[in-house]
PDB file of C-alpha atoms in Angstrom:
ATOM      1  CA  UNK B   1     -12.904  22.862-139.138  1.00 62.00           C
ATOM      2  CA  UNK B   2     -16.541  24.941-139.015  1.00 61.00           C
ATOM      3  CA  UNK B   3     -17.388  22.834-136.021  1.00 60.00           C
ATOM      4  CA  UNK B   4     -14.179  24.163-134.381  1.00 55.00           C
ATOM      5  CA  UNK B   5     -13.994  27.352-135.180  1.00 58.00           C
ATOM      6  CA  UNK B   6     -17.764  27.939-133.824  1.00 55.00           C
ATOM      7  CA  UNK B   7     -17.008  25.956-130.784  1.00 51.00           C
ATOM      8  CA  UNK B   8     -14.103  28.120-130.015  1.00 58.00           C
ATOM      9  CA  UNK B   9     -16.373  31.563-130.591  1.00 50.00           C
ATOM     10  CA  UNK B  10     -18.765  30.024-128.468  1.00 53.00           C
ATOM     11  CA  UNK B  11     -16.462  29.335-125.523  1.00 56.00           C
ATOM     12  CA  UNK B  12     -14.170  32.771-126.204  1.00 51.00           C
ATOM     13  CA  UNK B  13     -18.353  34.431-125.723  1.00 58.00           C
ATOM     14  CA  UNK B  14     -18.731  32.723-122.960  1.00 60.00           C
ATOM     15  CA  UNK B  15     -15.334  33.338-121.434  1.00 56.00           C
ATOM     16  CA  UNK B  16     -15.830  37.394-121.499  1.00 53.00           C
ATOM     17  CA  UNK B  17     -19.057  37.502-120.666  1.00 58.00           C
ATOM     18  CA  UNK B  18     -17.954  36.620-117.139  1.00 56.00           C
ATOM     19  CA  UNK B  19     -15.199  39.592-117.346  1.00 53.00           C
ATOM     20  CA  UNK B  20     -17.579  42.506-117.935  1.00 55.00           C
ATOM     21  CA  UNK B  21     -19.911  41.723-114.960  1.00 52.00           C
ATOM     22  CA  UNK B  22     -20.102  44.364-112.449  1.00 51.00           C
ATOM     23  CA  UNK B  23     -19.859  44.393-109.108  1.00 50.00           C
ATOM     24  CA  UNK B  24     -22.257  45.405-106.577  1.00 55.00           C
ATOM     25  CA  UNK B  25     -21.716  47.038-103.372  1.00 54.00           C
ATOM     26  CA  UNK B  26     -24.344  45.775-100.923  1.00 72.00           C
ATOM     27  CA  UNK B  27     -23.507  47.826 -98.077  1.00 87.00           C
ATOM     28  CA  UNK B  28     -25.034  51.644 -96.909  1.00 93.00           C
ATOM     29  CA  UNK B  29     -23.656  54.098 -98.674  1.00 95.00           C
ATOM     30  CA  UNK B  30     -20.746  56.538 -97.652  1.00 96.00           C
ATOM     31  CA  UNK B  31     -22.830  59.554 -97.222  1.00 97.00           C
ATOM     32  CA  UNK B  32     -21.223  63.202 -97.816  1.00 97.00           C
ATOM     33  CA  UNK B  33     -22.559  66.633 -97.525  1.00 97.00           C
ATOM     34  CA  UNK B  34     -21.248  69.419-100.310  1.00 96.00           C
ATOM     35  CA  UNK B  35     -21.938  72.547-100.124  1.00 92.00           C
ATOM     36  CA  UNK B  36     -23.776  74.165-103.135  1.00 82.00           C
ATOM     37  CA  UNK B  37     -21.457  76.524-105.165  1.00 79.00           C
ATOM     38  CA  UNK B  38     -18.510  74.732-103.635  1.00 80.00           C
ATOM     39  CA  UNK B  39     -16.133  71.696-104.746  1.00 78.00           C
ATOM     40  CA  UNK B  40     -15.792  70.701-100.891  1.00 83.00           C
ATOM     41  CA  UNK B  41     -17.212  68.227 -99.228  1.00 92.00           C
ATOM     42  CA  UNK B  42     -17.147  65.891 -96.039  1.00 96.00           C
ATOM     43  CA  UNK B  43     -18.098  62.905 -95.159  1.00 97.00           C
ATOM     44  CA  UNK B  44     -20.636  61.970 -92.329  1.00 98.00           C
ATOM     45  CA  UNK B  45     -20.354  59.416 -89.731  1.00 97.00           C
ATOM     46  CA  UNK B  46     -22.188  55.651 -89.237  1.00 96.00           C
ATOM     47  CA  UNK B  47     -24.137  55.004 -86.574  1.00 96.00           C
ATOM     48  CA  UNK B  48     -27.033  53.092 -86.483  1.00 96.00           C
ATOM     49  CA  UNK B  49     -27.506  50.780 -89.560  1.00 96.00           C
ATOM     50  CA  UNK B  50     -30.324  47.910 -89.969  1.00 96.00           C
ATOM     51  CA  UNK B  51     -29.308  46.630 -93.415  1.00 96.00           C
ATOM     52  CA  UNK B  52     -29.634  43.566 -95.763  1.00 91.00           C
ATOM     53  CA  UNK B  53     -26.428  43.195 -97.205  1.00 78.00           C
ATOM     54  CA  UNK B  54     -25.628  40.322-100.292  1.00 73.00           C
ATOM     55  CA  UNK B  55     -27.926  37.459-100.153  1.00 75.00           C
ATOM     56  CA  UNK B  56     -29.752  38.764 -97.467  1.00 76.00           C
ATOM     57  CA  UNK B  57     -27.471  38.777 -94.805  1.00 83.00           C
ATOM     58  CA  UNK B  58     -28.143  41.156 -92.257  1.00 89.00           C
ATOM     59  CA  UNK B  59     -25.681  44.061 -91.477  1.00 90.00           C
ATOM     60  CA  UNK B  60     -26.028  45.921 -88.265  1.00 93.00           C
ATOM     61  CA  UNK B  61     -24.357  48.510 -85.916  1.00 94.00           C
ATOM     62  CA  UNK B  62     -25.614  50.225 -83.142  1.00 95.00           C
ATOM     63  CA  UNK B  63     -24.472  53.390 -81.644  1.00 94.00           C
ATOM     64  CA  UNK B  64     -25.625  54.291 -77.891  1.00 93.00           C
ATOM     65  CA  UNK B  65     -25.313  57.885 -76.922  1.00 95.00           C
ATOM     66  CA  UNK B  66     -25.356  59.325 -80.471  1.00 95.00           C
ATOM     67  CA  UNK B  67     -25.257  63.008 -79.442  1.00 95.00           C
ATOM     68  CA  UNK B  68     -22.258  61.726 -77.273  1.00 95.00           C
ATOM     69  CA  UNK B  69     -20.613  60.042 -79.879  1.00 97.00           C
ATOM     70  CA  UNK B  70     -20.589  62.786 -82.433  1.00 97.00           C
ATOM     71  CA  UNK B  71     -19.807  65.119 -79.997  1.00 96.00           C
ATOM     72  CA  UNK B  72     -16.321  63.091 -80.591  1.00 96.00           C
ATOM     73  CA  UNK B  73     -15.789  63.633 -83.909  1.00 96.00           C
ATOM     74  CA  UNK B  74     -14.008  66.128 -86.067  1.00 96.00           C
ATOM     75  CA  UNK B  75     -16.131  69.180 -86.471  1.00 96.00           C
ATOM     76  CA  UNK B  76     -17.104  69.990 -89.696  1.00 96.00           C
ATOM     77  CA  UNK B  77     -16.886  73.996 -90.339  1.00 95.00           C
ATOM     78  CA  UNK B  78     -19.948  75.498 -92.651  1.00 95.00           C
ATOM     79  CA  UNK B  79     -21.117  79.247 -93.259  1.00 94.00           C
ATOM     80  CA  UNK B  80     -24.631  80.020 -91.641  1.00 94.00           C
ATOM     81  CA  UNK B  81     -27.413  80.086 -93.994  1.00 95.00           C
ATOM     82  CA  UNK B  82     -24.540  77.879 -96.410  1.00 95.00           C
ATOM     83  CA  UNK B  83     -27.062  75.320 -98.760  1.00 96.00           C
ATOM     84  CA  UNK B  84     -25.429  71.688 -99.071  1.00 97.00           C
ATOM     85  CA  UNK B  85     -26.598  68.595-101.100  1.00 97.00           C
ATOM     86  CA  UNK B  86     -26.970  64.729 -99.601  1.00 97.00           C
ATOM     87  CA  UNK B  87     -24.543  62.769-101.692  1.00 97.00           C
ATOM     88  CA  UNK B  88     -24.430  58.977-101.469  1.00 96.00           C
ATOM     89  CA  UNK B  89     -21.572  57.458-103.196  1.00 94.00           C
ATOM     90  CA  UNK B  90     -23.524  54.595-104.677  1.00 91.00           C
ATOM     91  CA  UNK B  91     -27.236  53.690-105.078  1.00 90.00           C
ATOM     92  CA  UNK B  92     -28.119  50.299-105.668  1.00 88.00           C
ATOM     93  CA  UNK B  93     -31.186  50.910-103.134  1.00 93.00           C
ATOM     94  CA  UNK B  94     -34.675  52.490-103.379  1.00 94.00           C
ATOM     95  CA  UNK B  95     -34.622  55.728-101.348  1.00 96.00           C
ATOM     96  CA  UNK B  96     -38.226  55.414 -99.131  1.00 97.00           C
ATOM     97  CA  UNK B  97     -37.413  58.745 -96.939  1.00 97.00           C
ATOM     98  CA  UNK B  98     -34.394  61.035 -96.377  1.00 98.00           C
ATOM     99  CA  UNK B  99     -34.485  63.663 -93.904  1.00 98.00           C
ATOM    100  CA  UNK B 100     -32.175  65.894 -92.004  1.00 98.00           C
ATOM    101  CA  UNK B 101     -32.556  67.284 -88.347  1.00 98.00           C
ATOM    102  CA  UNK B 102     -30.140  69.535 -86.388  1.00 97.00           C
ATOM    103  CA  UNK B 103     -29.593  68.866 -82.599  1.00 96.00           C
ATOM    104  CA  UNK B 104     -28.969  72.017 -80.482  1.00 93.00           C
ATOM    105  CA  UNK B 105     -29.131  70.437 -76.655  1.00 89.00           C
ATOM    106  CA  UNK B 106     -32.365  68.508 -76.346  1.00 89.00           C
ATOM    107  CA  UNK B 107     -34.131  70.283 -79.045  1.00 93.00           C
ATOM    108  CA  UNK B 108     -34.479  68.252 -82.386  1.00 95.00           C
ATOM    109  CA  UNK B 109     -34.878  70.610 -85.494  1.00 95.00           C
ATOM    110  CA  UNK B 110     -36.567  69.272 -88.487  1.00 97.00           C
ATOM    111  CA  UNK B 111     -34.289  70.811 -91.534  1.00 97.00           C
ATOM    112  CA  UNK B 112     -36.281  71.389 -94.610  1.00 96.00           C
ATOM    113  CA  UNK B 113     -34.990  68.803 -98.013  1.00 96.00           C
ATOM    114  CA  UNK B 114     -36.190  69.414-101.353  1.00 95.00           C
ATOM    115  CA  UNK B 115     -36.648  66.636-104.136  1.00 93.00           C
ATOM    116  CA  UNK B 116     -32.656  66.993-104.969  1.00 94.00           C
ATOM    117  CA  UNK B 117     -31.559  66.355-101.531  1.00 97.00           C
ATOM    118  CA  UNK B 118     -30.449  69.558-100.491  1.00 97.00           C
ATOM    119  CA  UNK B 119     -31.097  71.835 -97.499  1.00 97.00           C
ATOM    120  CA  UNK B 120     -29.860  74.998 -95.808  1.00 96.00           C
ATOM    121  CA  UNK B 121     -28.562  75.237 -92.445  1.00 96.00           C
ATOM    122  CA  UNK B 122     -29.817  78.044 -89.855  1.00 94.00           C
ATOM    123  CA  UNK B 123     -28.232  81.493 -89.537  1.00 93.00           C
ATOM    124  CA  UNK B 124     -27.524  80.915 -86.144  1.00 90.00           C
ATOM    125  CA  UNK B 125     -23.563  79.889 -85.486  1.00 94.00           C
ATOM    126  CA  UNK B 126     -23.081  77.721 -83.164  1.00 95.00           C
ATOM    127  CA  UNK B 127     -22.212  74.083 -82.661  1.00 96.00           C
ATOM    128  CA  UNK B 128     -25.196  71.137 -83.499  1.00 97.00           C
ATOM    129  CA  UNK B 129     -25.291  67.718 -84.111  1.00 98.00           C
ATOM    130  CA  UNK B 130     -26.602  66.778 -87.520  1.00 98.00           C
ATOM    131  CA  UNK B 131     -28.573  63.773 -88.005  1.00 98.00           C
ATOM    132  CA  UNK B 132     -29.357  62.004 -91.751  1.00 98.00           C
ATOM    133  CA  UNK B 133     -32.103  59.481 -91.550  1.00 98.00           C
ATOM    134  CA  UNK B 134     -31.676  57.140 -94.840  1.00 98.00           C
ATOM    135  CA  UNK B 135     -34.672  54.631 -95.102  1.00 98.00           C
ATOM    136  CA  UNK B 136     -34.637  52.189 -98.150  1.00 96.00           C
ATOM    137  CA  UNK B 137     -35.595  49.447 -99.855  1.00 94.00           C
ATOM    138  CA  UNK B 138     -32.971  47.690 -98.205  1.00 94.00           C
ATOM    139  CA  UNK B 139     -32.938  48.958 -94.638  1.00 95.00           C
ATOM    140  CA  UNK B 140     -32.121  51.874 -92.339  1.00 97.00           C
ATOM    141  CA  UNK B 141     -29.137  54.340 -91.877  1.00 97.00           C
ATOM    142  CA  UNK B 142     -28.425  56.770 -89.296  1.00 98.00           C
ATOM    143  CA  UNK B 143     -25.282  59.411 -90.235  1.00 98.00           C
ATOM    144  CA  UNK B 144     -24.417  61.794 -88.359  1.00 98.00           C
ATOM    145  CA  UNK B 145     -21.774  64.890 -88.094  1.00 98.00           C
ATOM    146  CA  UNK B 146     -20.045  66.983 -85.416  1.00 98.00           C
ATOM    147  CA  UNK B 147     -21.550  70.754 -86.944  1.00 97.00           C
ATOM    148  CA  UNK B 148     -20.127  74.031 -86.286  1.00 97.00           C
ATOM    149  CA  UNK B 149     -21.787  76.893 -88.132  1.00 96.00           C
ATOM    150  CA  UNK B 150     -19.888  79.977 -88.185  1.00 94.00           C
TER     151      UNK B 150
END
């Protein structure tokens, strides 16, 4: 009866171990920008990823034309001067370098990110194409959003 009763803690151990295991997303991560003293935020756009996904396996997706394509997409409506923070929705990845740039025409602007991943957009209104550079562990990510700063 011992010899039973251990077998069937050992098996019943066994058994749940495999139900608590968690699940890992091996995919980029959603990437959203909220703004400092606010509750809202949006989410930013894929376009050029260069990732190892589960096992290895290679997950790509290439976007010609970015400042085209975003040009496309919903505009995204934030204060001049407004402060926002980089949020990724998960993190199973070793962030290597994260940086920001603004697109007004041809001209590329550097934005300015400190250690928690936030930066400030220009006083100048206008419309811009933002561009988040994510490079990891893992692989590359390219975001991007359709700006207009009013």
């Amino acid at each position: 009866m011992r010899y039973v009763k251990s077998l069937i803690c050992l098996f019943l151990t066994i058994a749940l171990t495999g139900c608590i295991s968690e699940d890992y997303d091996f995919t980029p991560p959603t990437v959203t920008l909220m703004e400092t003293d606010s509750v809202d935020s949006v989410e930013l756009t894929e376009t050029n990823i260069d990732w190892r996904g589960e096992n290895g396996k290679p997950l790509e997706k290439e976007t010609k034309e970015v400042i085209d394509f975003t040009r496309e997409q919903k505009e995204l409506t934030f204060p001049s001067g407004q402060q926002v923070d980089v949020l990724f929705d998960s993190e199973d990845f070793a962030v290597e370098e994260l940086r920001a740039f603004l697109w007004l025409g041809n001209e590329k602007l550097q934005l300015d990110m400190d250690e928690n991943r936030s930066f400030t957009f220009p006083r100048g209104k206008g419309s811009y194409v933002l561009e988040v550079d994510l490079q990891t562990d893992r692989g590359s990510a390219q975001y991007v959003g359709n700006i207009v700063i009013q």
